Coordinates of C-alpha atoms and ligand atoms in Angstrom, one line a residue:
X1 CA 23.3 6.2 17.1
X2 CA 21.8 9.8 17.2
X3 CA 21.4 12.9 15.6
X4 CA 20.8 16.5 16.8
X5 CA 17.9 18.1 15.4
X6 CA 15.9 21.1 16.6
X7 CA 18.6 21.1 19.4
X8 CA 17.6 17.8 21.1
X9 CA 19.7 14.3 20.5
X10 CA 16.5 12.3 18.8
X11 CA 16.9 8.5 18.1
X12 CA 17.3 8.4 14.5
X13 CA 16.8 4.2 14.4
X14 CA 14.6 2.3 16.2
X15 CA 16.2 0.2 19.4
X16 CA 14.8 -3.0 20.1
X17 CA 13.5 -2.6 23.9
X18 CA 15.5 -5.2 25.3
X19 CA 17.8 -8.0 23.8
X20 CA 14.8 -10.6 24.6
X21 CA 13.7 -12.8 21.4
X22 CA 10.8 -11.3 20.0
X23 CA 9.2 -13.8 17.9
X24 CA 7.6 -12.5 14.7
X25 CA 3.9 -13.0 14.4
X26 CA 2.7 -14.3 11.1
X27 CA 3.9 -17.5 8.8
X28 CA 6.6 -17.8 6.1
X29 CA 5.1 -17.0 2.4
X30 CA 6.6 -17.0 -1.0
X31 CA 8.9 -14.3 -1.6
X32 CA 8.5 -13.7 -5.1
X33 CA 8.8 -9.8 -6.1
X34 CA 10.3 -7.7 -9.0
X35 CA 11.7 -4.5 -9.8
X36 CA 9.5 -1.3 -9.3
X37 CA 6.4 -3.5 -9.0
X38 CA 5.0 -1.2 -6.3
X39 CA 6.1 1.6 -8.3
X40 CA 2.5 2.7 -8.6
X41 CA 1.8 2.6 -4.7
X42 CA 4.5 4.6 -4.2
X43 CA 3.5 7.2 -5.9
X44 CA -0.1 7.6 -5.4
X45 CA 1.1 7.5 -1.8
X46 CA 3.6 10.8 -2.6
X47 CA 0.9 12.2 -4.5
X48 CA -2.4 12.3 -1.9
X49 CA -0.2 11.5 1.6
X50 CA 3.3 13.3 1.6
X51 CA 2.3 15.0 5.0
X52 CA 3.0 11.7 6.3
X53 CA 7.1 12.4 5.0
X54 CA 7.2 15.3 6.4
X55 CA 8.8 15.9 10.1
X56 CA 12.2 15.6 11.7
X57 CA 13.2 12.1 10.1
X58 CA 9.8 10.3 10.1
X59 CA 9.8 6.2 9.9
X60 CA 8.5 4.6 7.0
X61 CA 7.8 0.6 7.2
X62 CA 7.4 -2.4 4.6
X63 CA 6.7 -5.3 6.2
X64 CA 7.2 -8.7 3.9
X65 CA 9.5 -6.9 1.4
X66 CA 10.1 -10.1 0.0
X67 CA 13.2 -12.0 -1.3
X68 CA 14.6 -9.2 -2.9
X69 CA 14.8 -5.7 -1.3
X70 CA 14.3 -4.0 -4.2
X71 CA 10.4 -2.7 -3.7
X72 CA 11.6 -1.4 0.0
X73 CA 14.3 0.5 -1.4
X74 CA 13.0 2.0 -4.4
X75 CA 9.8 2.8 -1.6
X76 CA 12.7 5.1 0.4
X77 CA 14.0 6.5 -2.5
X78 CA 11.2 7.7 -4.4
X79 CA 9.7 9.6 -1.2
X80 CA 13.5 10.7 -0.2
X81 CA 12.7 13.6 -2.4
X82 CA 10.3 14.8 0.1
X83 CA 12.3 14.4 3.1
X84 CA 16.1 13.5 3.0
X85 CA 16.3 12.3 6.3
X86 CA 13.1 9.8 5.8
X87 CA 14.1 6.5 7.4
X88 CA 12.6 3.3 6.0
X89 CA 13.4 -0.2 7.7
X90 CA 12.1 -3.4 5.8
X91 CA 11.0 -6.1 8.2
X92 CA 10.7 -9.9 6.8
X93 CA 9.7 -12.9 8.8
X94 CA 12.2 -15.0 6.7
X95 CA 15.7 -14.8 8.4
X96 CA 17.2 -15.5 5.0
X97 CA 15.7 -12.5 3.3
X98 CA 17.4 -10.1 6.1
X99 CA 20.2 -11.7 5.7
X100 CA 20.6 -11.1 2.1
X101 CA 18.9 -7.4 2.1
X102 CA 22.1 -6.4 4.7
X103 CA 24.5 -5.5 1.8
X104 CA 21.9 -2.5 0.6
X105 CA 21.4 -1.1 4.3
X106 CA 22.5 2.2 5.2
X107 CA 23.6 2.9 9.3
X108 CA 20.9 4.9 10.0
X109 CA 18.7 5.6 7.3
X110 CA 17.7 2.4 5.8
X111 CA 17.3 -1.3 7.5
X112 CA 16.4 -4.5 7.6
X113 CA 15.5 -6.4 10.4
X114 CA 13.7 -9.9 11.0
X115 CA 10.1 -8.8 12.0
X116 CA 6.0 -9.8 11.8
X117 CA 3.0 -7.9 12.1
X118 CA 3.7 -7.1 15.5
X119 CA 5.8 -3.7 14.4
X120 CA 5.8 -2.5 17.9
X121 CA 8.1 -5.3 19.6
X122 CA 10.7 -4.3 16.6
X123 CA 10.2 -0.7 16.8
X124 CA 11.3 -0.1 20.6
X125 CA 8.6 2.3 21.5
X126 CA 9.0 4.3 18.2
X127 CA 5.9 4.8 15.7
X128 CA 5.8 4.7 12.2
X129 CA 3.7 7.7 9.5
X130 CA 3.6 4.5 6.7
X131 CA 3.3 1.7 7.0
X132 CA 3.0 -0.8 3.8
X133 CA 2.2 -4.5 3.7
X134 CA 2.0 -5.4 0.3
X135 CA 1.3 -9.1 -1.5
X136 CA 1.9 -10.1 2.1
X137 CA -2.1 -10.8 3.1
X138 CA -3.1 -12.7 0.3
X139 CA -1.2 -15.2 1.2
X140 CA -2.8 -15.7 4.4
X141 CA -6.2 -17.4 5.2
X142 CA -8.7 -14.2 5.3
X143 CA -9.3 -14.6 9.3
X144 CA -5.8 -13.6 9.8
X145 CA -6.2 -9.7 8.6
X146 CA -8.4 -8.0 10.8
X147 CA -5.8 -9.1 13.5
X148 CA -2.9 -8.7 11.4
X149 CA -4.1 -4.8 10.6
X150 CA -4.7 -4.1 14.0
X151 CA -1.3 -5.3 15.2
X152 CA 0.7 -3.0 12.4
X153 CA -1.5 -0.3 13.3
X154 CA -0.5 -0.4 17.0
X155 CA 3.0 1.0 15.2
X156 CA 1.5 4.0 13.8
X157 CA 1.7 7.5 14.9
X158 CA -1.8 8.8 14.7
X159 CA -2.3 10.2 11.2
X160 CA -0.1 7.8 10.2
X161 CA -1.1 5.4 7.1
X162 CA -1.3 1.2 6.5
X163 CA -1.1 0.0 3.0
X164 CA -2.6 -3.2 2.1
X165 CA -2.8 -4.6 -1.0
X166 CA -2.0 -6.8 -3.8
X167 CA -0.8 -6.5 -7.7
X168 CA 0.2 -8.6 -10.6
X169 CA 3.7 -10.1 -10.6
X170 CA 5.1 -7.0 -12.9
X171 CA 2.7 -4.2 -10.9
X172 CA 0.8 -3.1 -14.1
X173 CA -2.3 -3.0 -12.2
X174 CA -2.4 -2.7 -8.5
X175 CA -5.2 -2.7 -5.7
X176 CA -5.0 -1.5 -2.3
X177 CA -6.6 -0.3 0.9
X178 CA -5.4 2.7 2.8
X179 CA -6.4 3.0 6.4
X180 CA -5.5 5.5 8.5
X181 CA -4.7 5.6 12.2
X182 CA -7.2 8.1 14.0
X183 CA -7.0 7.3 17.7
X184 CA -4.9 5.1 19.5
X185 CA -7.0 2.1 19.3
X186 CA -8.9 3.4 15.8
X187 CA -7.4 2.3 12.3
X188 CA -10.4 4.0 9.8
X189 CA -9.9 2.6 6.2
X190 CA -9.7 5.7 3.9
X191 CA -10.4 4.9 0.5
X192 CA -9.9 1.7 -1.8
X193 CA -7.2 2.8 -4.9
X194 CA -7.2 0.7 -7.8
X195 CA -3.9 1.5 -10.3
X196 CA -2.9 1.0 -13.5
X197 CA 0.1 2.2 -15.8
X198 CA -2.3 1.5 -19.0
X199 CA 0.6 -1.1 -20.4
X200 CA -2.3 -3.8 -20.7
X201 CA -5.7 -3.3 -22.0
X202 CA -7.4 -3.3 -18.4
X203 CA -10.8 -3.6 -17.7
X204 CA -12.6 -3.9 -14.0
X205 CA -12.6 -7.3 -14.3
X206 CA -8.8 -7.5 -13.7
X207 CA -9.0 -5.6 -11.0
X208 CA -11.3 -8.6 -9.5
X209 CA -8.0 -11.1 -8.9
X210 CA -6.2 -8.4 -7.0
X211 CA -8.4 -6.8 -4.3
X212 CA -7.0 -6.6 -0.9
X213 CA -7.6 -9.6 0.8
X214 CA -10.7 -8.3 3.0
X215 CA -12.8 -8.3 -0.5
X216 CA -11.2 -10.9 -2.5
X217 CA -13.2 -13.5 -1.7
X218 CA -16.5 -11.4 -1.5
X219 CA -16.9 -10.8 -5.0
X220 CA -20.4 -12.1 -5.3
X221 CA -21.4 -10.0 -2.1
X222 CA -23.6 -7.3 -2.9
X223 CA -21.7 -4.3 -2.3
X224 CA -19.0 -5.2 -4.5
X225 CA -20.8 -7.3 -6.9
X226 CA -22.8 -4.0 -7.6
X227 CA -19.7 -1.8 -7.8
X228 CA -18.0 -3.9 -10.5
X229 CA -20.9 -4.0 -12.6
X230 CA -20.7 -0.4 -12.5
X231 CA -18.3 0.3 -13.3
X232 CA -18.3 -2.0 -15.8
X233 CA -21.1 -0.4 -17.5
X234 CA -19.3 3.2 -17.0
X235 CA -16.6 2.3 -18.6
X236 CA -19.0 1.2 -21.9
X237 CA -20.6 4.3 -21.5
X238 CA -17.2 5.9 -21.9
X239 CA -16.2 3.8 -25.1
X240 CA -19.8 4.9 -26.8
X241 CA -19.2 8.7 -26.0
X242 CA -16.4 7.9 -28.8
X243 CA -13.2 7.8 -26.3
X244 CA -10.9 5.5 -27.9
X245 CA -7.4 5.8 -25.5
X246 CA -7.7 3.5 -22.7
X247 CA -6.4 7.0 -20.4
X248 CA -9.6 9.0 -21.6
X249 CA -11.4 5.6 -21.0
X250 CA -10.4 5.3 -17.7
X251 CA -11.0 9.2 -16.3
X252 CA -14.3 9.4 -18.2
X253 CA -15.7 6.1 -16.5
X254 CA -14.6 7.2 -13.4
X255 CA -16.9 10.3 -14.0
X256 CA -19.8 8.1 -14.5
X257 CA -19.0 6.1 -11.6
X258 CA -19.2 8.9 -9.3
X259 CA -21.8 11.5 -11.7
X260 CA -24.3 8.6 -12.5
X261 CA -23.6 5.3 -10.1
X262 CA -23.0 8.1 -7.2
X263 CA -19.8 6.4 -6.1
X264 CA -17.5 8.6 -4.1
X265 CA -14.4 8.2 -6.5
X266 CA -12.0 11.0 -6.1
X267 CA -12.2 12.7 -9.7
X268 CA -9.4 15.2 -9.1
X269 CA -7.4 15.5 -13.0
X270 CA -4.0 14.6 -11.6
X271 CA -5.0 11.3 -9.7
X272 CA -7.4 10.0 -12.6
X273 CA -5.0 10.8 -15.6
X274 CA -2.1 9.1 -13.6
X275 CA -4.0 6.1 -13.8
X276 CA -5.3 5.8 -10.3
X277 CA -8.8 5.7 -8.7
X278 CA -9.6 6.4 -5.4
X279 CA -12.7 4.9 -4.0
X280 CA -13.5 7.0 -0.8
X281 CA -14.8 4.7 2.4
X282 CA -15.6 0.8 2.4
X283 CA -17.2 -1.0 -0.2
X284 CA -18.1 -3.6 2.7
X285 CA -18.6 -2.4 6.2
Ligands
SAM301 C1 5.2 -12.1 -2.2 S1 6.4 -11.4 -1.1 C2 6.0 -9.7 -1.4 C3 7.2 -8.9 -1.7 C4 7.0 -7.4 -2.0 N1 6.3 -6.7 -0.9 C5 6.2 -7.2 -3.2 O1 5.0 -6.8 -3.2 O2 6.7 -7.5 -4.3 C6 5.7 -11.6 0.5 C7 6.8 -11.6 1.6 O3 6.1 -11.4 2.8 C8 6.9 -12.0 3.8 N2 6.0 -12.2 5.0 C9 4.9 -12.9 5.1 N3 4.3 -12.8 6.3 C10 5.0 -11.8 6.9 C11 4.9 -11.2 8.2 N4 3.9 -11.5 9.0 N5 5.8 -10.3 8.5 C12 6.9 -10.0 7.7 N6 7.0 -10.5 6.5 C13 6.1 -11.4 6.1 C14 7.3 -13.3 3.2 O4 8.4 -13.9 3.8 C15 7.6 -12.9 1.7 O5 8.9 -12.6 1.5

């Protein structure tokens, strides 16, 4: 299949390389998703990263979209706005779950295929800009990541992004790492987002259940131990300054966090009132 753009016939899916069986790295996990549970993810990711949609029909990834395919489609169309010829293939390691995402694929534009974290023996040589793994890792033992990260990174073009994170079963609150693919053999994490829609009364303590899987278990670690308390105690400062909306709570802690705890939390309006904050760099090295 093809397509002519900019004069050139381009590859608008990605072949497999040869008809050998690729067998997919990783293990078999519960599938268990809903409807727009990444909903936040999505559009943090159109709001700070939508160069990464931009090009001649750039590939977007999920890997482990579960047992429904309804978080990798609603991923495609909530960034199609950006680019109407973005391509988004789902990969699961659970044959079942391809086989019953087929009926929602589109010939070109929008796949499923059986696939692990070793993106590059599915993609055929082609790269990905995104690349999102989401409530995938935490159900792995935490020695798995670092190779698990470095294998989907291998499918990014450089520039190109890896999500990794986790949420609640409903995706009120979400937590997730972005790293971002620098050389060919460099995957730099970016910034640490933490999400919320403000449905539930939220404090930082929730947030503690849902970090990437890197820093879930490291919560008595220094760095993070330190952070949380922070924040904790900005968010206090927040509710004594007379702030009484959870939204006004959240952007004015955030301030504290980054005027008085000297975190680097990206304070821009739009990104704090939406719910989101970004923690630039690693909280753990
Ligand atoms: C809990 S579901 C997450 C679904 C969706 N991403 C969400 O956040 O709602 C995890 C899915 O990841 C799949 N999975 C686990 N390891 C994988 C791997 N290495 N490659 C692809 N899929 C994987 C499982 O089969 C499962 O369906």
């Amino acid at each position: 299949m093809g397509c002519l753009a900019q004069g050139k016939l381009c590859t608008i899916w990605p072949m497999s390389p040869s008809k050998r069986i690729i067998r997919p790295i990783g293990q078999p996990t519960r599938g268990k998703t809903a409807l727009n549970r990444l909903r936040q993810v999505d559009i943090y990711i159109a709001l700070t990263r939508s160069a990464c949609l931009i090009g001649i029909s750039p590939l977007v990834v999920d890997v482990g979209y579960g047992a429904q395919a309804w978080t990798a489609i609603e991923m495609w169309e909530r960034w199609l706005p950006f680019n109407p010829n973005l391509r988004l293939l789902g990969l699961e390691i659970d044959p079942e779950r391809v086989a019953a995402a087929q009926p929602y694929a589109q010939p070109g534009v929008l796949g499923f295929r059986l696939g692990g974290f070793n993106l590059t023996d599915v993609l055929g040589g082609e790269k990905a800009t995104i690349i999102r793994a989401y409530n995938v890792l935490r159900q792995y033992e935490e020695e798995a990541v670092t190779d698990a990260l470095y294998k989907m990174g291998q499918a990014l073009v450089i520039r190109g992004i890896l999500i990794e994170g986790t949420s609640t079963p409903s995706g009120n609150i979400v937590a997730f790492d972005v790293y971002e693919k620098v050389t060919n053999d460099a995957l730099v994490h970016r910034e640490l987002v933490f999400g919320t829609n403000f449905r539930q009364l939220v404090t930082p303590v929730h947030f503690q259940a849902i970090l990437p899987k890197r820093l879930i278990h490291h919560m008595q670690d220094e760095g993070p131990a330190a952070f949380f308390e922070a924040w904790q105690q900005a968010l206090r400062l927040a509710k004594g300054m007379g702030q009484t909306g959870q939204r006004q709570q959240w952007q004015l802690a955030a301030h504290f966090l980054h005027q008085r705890f000297g975190y680097p939390v990206d304070i821009r309006r739009r990104i704090l009132r939406r719910g989101y904050m970004g923690i630039q760099a690693s909280l753990l090295p």
